[in-house]
PDB file of C-alpha atoms in Angstrom:
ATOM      1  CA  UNK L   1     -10.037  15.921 -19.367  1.00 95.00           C
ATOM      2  CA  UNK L   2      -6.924  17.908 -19.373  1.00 96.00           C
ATOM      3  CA  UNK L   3      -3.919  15.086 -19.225  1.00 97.00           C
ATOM      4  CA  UNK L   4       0.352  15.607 -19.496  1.00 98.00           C
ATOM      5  CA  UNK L   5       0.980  11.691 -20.559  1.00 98.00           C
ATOM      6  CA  UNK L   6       4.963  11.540 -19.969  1.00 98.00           C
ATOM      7  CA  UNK L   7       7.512   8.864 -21.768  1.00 96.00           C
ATOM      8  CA  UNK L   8       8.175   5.827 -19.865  1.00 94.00           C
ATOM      9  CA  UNK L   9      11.591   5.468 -17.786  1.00 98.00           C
ATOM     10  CA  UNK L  10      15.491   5.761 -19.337  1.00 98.00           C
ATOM     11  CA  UNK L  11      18.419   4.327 -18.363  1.00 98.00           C
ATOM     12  CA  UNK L  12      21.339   5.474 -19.808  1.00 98.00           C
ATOM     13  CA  UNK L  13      25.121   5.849 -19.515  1.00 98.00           C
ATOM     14  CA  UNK L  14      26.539   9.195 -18.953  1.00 98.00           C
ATOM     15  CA  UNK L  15      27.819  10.836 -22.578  1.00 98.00           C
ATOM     16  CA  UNK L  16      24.499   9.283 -23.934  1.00 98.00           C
ATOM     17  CA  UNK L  17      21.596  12.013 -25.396  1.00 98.00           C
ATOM     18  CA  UNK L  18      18.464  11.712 -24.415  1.00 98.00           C
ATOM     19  CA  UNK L  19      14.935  13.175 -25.169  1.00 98.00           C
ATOM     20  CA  UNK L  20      11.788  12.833 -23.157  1.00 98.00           C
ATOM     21  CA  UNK L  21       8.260  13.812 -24.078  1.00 98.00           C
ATOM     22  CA  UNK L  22       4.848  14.774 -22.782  1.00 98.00           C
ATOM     23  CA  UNK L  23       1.845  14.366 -25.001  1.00 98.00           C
ATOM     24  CA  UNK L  24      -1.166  17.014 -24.080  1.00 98.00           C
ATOM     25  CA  UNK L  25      -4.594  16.358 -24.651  1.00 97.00           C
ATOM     26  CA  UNK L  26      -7.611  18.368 -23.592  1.00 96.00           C
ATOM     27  CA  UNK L  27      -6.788  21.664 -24.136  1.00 96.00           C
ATOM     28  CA  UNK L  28      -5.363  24.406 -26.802  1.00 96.00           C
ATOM     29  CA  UNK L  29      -1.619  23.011 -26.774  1.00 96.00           C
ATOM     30  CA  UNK L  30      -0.382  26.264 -28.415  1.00 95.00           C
ATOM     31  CA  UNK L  31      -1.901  28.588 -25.632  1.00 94.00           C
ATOM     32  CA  UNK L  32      -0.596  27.968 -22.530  1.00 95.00           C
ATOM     33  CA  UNK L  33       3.054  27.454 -21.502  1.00 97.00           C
ATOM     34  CA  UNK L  34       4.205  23.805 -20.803  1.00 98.00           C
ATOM     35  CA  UNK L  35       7.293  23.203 -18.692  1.00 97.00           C
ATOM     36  CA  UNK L  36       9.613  21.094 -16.840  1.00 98.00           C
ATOM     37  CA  UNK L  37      10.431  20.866 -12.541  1.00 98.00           C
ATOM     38  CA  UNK L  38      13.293  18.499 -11.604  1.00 98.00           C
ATOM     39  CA  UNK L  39      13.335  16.206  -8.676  1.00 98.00           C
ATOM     40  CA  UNK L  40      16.558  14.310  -7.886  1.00 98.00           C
ATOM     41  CA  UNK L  41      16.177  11.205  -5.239  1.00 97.00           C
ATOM     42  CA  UNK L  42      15.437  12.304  -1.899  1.00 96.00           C
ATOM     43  CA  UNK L  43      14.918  15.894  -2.917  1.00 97.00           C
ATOM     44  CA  UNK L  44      12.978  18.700  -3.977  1.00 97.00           C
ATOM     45  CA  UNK L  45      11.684  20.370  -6.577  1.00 98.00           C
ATOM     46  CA  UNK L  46      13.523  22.686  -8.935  1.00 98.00           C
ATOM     47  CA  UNK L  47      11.533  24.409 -12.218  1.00 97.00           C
ATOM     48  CA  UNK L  48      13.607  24.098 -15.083  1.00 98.00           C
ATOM     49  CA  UNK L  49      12.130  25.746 -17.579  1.00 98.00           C
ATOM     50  CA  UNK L  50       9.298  26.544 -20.181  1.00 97.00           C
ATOM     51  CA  UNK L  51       8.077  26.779 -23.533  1.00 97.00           C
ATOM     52  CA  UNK L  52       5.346  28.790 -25.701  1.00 96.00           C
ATOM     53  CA  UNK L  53       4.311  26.188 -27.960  1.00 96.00           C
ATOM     54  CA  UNK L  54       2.483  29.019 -30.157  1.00 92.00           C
ATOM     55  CA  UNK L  55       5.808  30.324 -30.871  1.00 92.00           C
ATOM     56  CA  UNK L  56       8.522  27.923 -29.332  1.00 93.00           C
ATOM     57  CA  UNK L  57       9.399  30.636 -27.205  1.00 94.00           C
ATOM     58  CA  UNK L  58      11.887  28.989 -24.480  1.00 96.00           C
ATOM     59  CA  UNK L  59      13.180  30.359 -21.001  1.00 96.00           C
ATOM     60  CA  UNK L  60      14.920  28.649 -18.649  1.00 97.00           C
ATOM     61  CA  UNK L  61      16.329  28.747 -15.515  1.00 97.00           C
ATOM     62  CA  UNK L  62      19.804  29.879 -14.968  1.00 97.00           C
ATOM     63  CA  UNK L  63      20.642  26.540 -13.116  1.00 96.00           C
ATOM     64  CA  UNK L  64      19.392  24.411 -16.118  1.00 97.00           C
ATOM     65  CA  UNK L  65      20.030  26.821 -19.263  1.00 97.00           C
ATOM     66  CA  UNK L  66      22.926  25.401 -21.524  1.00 97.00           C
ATOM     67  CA  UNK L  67      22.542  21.952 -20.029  1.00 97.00           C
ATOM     68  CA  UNK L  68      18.917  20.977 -21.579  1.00 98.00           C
ATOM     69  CA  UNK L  69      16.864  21.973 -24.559  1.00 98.00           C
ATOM     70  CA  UNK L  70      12.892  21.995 -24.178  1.00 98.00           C
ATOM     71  CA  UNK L  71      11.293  21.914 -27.908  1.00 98.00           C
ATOM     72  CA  UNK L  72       7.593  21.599 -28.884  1.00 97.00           C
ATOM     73  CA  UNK L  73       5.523  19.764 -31.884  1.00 97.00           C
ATOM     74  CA  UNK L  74       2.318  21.222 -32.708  1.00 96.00           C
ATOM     75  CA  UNK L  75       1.612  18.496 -34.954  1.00 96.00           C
ATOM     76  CA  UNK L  76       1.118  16.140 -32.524  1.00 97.00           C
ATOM     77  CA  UNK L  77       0.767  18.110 -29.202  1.00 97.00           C
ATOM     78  CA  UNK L  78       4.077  17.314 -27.600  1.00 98.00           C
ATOM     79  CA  UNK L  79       6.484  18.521 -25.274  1.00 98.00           C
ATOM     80  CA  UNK L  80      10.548  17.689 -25.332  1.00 98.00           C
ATOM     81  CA  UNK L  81      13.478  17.501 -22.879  1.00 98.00           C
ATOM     82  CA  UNK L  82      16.425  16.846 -24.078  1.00 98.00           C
ATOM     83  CA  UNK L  83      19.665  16.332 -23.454  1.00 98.00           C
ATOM     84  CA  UNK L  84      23.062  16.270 -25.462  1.00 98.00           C
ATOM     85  CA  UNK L  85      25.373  14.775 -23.028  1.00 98.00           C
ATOM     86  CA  UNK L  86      24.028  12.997 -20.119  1.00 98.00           C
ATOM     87  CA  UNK L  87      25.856  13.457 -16.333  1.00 98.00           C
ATOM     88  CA  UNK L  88      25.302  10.617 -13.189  1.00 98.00           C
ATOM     89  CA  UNK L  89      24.069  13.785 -11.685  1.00 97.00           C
ATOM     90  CA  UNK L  90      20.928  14.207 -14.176  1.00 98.00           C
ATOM     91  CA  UNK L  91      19.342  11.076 -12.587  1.00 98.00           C
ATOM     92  CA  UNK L  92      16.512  12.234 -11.214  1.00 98.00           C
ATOM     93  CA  UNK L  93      12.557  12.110 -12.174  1.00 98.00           C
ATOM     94  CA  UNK L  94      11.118  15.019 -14.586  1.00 98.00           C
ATOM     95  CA  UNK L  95       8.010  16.201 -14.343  1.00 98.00           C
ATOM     96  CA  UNK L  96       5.847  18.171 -17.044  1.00 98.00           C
ATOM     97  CA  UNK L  97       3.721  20.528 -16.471  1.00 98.00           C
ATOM     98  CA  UNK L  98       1.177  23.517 -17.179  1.00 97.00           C
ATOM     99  CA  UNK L  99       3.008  27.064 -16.365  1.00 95.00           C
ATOM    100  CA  UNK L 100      -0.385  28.975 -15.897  1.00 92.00           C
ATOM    101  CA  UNK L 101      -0.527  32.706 -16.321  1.00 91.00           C
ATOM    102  CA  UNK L 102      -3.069  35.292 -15.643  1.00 89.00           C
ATOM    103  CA  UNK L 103      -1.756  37.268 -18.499  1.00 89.00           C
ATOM    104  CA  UNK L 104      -1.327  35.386 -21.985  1.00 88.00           C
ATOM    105  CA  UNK L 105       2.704  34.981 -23.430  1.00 89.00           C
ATOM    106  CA  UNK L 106       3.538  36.442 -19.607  1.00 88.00           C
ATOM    107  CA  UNK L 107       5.271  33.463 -17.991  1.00 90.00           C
ATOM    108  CA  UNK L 108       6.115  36.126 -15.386  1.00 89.00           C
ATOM    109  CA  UNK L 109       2.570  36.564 -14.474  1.00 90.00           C
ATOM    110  CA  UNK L 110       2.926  33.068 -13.215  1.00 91.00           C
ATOM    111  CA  UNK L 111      -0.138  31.780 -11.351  1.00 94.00           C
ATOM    112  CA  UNK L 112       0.542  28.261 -10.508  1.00 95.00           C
ATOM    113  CA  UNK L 113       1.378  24.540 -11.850  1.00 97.00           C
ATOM    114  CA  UNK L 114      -2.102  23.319 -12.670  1.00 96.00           C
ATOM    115  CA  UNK L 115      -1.029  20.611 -14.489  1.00 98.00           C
ATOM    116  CA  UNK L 116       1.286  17.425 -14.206  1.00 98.00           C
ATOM    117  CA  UNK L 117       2.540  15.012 -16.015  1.00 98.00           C
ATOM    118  CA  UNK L 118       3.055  10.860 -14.076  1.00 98.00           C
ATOM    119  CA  UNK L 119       6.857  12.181 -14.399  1.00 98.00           C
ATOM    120  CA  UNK L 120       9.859  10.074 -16.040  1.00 98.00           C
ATOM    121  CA  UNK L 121      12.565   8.634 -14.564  1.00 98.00           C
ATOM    122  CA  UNK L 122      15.861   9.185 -15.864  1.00 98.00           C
ATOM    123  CA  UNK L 123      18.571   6.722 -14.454  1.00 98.00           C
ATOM    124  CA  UNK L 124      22.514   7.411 -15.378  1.00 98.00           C
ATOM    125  CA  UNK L 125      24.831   5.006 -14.563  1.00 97.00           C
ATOM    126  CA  UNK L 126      28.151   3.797 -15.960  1.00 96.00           C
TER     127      UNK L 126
ATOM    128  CA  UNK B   1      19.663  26.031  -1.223  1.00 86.00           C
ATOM    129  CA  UNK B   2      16.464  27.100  -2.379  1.00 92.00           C
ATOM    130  CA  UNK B   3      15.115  30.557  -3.125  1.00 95.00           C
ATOM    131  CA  UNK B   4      12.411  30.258  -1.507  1.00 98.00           C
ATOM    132  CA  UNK B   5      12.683  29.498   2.869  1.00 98.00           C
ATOM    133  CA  UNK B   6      10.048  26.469   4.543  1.00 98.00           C
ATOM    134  CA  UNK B   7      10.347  24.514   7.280  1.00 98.00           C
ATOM    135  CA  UNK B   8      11.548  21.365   7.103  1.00 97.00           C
ATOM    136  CA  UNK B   9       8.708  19.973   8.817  1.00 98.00           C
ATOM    137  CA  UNK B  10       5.616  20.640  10.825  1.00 98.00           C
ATOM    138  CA  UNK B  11       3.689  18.566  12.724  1.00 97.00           C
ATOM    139  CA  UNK B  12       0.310  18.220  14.546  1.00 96.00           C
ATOM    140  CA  UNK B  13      -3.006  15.970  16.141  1.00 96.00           C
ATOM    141  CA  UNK B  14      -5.570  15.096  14.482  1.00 97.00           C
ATOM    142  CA  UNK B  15      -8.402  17.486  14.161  1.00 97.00           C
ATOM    143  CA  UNK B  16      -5.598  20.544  14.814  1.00 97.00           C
ATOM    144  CA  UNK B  17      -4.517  23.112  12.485  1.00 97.00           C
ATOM    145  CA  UNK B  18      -0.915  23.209  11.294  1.00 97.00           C
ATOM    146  CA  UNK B  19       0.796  26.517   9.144  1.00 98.00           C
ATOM    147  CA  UNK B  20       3.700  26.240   6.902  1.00 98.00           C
ATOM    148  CA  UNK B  21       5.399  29.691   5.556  1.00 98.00           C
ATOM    149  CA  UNK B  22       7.332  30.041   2.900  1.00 98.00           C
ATOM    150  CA  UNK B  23       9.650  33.112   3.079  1.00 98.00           C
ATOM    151  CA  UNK B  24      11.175  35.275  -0.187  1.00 98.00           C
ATOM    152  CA  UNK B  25      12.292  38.748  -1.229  1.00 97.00           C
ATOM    153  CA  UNK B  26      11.167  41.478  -2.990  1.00 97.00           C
ATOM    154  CA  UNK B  27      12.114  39.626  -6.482  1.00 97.00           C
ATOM    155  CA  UNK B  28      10.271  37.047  -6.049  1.00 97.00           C
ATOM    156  CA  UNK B  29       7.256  36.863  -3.443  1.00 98.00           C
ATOM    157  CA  UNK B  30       6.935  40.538  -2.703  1.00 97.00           C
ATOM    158  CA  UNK B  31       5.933  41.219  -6.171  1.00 96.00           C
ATOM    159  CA  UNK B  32       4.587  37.938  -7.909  1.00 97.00           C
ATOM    160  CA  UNK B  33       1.955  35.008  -7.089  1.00 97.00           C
ATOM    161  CA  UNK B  34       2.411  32.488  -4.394  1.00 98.00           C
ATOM    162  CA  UNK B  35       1.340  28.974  -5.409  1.00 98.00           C
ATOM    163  CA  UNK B  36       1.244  26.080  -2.982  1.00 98.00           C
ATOM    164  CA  UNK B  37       1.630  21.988  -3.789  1.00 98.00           C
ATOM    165  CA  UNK B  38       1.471  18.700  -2.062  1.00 97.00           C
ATOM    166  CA  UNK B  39       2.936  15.795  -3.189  1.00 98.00           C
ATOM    167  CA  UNK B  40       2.597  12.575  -1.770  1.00 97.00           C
ATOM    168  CA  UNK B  41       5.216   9.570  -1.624  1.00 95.00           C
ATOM    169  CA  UNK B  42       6.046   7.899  -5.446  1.00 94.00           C
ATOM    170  CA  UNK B  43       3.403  10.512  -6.851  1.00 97.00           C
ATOM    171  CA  UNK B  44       3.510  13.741  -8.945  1.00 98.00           C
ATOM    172  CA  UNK B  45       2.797  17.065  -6.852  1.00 98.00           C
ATOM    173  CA  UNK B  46      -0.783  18.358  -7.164  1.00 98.00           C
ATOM    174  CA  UNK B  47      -1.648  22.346  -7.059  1.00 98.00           C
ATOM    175  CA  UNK B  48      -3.049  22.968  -3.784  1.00 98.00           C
ATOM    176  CA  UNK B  49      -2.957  27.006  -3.880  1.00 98.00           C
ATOM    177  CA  UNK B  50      -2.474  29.545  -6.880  1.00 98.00           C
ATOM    178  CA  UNK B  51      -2.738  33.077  -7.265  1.00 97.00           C
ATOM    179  CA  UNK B  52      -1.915  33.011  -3.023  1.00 98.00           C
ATOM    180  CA  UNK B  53      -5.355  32.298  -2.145  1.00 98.00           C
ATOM    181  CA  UNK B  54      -7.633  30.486  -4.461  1.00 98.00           C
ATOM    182  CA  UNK B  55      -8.644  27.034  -4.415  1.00 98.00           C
ATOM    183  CA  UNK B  56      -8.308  24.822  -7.473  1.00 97.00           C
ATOM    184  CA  UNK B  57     -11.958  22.754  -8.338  1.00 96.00           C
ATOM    185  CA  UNK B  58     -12.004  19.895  -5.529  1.00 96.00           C
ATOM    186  CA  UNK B  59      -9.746  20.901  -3.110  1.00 97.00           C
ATOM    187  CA  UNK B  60     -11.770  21.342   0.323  1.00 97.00           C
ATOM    188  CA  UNK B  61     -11.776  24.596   2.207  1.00 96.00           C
ATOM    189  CA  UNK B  62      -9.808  23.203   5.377  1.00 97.00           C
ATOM    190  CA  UNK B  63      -6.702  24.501   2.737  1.00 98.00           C
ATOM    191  CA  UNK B  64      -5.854  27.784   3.011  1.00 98.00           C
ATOM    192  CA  UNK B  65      -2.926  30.558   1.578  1.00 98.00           C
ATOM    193  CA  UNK B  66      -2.141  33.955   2.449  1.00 98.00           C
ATOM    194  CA  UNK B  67       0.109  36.197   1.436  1.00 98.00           C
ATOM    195  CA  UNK B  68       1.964  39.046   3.334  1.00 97.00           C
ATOM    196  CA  UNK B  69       4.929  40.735   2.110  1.00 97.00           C
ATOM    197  CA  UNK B  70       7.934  38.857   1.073  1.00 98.00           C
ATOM    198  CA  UNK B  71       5.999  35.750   3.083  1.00 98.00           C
ATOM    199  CA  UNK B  72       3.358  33.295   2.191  1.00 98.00           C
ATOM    200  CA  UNK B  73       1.662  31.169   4.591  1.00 98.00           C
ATOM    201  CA  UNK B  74      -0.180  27.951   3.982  1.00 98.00           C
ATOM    202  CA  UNK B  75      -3.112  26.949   6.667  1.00 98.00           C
ATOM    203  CA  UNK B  76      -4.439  23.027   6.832  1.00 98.00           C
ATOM    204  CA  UNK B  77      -7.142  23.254   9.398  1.00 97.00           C
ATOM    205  CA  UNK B  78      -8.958  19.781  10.970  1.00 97.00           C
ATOM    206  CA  UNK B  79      -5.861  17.720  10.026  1.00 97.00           C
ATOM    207  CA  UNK B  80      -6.255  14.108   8.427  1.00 97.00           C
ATOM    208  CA  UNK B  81      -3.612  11.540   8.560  1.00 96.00           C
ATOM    209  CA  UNK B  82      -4.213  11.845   4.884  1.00 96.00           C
ATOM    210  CA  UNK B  83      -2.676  15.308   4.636  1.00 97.00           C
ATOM    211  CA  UNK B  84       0.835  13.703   5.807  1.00 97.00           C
ATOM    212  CA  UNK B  85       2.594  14.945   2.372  1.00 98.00           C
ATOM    213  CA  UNK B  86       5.612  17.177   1.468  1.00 98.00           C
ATOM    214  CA  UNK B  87       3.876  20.627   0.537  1.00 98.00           C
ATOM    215  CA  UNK B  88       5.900  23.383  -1.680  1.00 98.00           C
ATOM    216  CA  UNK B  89       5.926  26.903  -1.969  1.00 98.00           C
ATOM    217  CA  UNK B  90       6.243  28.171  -5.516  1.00 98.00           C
ATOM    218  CA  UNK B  91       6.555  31.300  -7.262  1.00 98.00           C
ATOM    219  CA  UNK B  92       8.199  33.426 -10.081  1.00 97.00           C
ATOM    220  CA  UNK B  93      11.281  35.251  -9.178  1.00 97.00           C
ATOM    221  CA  UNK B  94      12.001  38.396 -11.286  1.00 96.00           C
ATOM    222  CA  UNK B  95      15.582  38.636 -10.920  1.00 96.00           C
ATOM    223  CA  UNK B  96      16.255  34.936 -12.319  1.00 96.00           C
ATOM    224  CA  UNK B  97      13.337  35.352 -14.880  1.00 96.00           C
ATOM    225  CA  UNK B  98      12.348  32.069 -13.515  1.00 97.00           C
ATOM    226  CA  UNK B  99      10.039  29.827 -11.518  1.00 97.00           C
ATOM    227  CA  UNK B 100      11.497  28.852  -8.014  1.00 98.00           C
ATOM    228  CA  UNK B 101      10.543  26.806  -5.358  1.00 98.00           C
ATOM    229  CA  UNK B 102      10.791  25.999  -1.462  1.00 98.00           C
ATOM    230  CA  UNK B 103      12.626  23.326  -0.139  1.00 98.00           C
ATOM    231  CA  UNK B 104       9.559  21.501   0.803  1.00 98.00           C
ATOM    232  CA  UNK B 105       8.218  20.951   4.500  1.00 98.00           C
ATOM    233  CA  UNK B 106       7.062  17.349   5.320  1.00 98.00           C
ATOM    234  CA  UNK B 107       3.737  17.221   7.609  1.00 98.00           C
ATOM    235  CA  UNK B 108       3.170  14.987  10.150  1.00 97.00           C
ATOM    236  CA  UNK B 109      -0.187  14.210  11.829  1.00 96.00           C
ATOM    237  CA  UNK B 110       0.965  12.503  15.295  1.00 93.00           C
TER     238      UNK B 110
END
């Protein structure tokens, strides 16, 4: 069975790093993209970005790019989020997921989300 | 404000069929794969739709996506009060070099 198993939930005080992680099992972990969609209380979702773990190939949105770092272990089939300098505004719950393509290292040929991850919740508060 | 345009909500009987779009541009839907999600309250989202109109394993046929233009339509036909979700449009928008979404449309069965 193909499963995202994400961290359990942070709190933290803004200034404070932080780094998340999604643990794959059930599939090739360096074929497929894995990513990240944001979803602040109340709100919707917003796709952050992705990673190749074959290569560590990264691309992220222009939103979200300087203001997170998504990493990948092949040695033990995990995903990272991570984040240098936390903000009251990053509270919010993270989701990880699959970034399917039709075409392989293409995130552009993007198909669809087929995987997710429980999500984390991420709490910053003075 | 989202890339993508929905409705912030749709409603409908039981038994009736309900449509939610999900407008773009060139950049994004004109030219790339429409992929549809519902997500109920305190869970994750769940693919409904990818590629525009194929159904992942065990989703039931009553959900349905199209895809015309720069607009995507998603079709729930014999409503259930346990289709009352958010649903999401989502696609891959060239000029960002990025996924984007919709802002989400809650259904309502009345």
């Amino acid at each position: 069975e193909v499963q995202l198993v994400q961290s359990g939930v942070e709190v933290k005080k803004p200034g404070e790093s932080l780094k998340v992680s999604c643990k794959v099992s059930g599939y090739t972990f360096t074929n497929y993209y894995i990513g990240w969609v944001r979803q602040m209380p109340g709100k919707g979702l917003e796709w952050m970005g992705i990673i190749y773990p074959g290569d560590s190939d990264a691309r992220y949105s222009p939103s979200f790019q300087g203001q997170v770092t998504i990493s990948a272990d092949k040695s033990v089939n995990t995903a990272h989020l991570q984040w240098r300098s936390l903000k009251a505004s990053d509270t919010a719950v993270y989701y990880c997921v699959r970034h399917r393509t039709t075409i392989t290292r293409r995130p552009d040929y993007f198909s669809g989300l087929d995987v997710w991850g429980q999500g984390t919740t991420v709490i910053v508060s003075s | 404000q989202s890339v993508l345009t929905q409705p912030p909500s749709v409603s409908a009987a039981p038994g009736q069929k309900v449509t939610i779009s999900c407008s773009g541009s060139s950049s994004n839907i004109g030219n790339n794969y429409v992929s549809w999600y519902h997500q109920f309250p305190g869970t994750a989202p769940k693919l409904l739709i990818y590629e525009n109109n194929k159904r992942p394993s065990g989703i039931p046929d009553r959900f349905s996506g199209s895809k015309s233009g720069t607009s995507a339509t998603l079709g729930i036909t014999g409503l259930q009060t346990g289709d009352e979700a958010d649903y999401y449009c989502g696609t891959w928008d060239s000029n960002l070099s990025a996924g984007v979404f919709g802002g989400g449309t809650k259904v309502t069965v009345l």
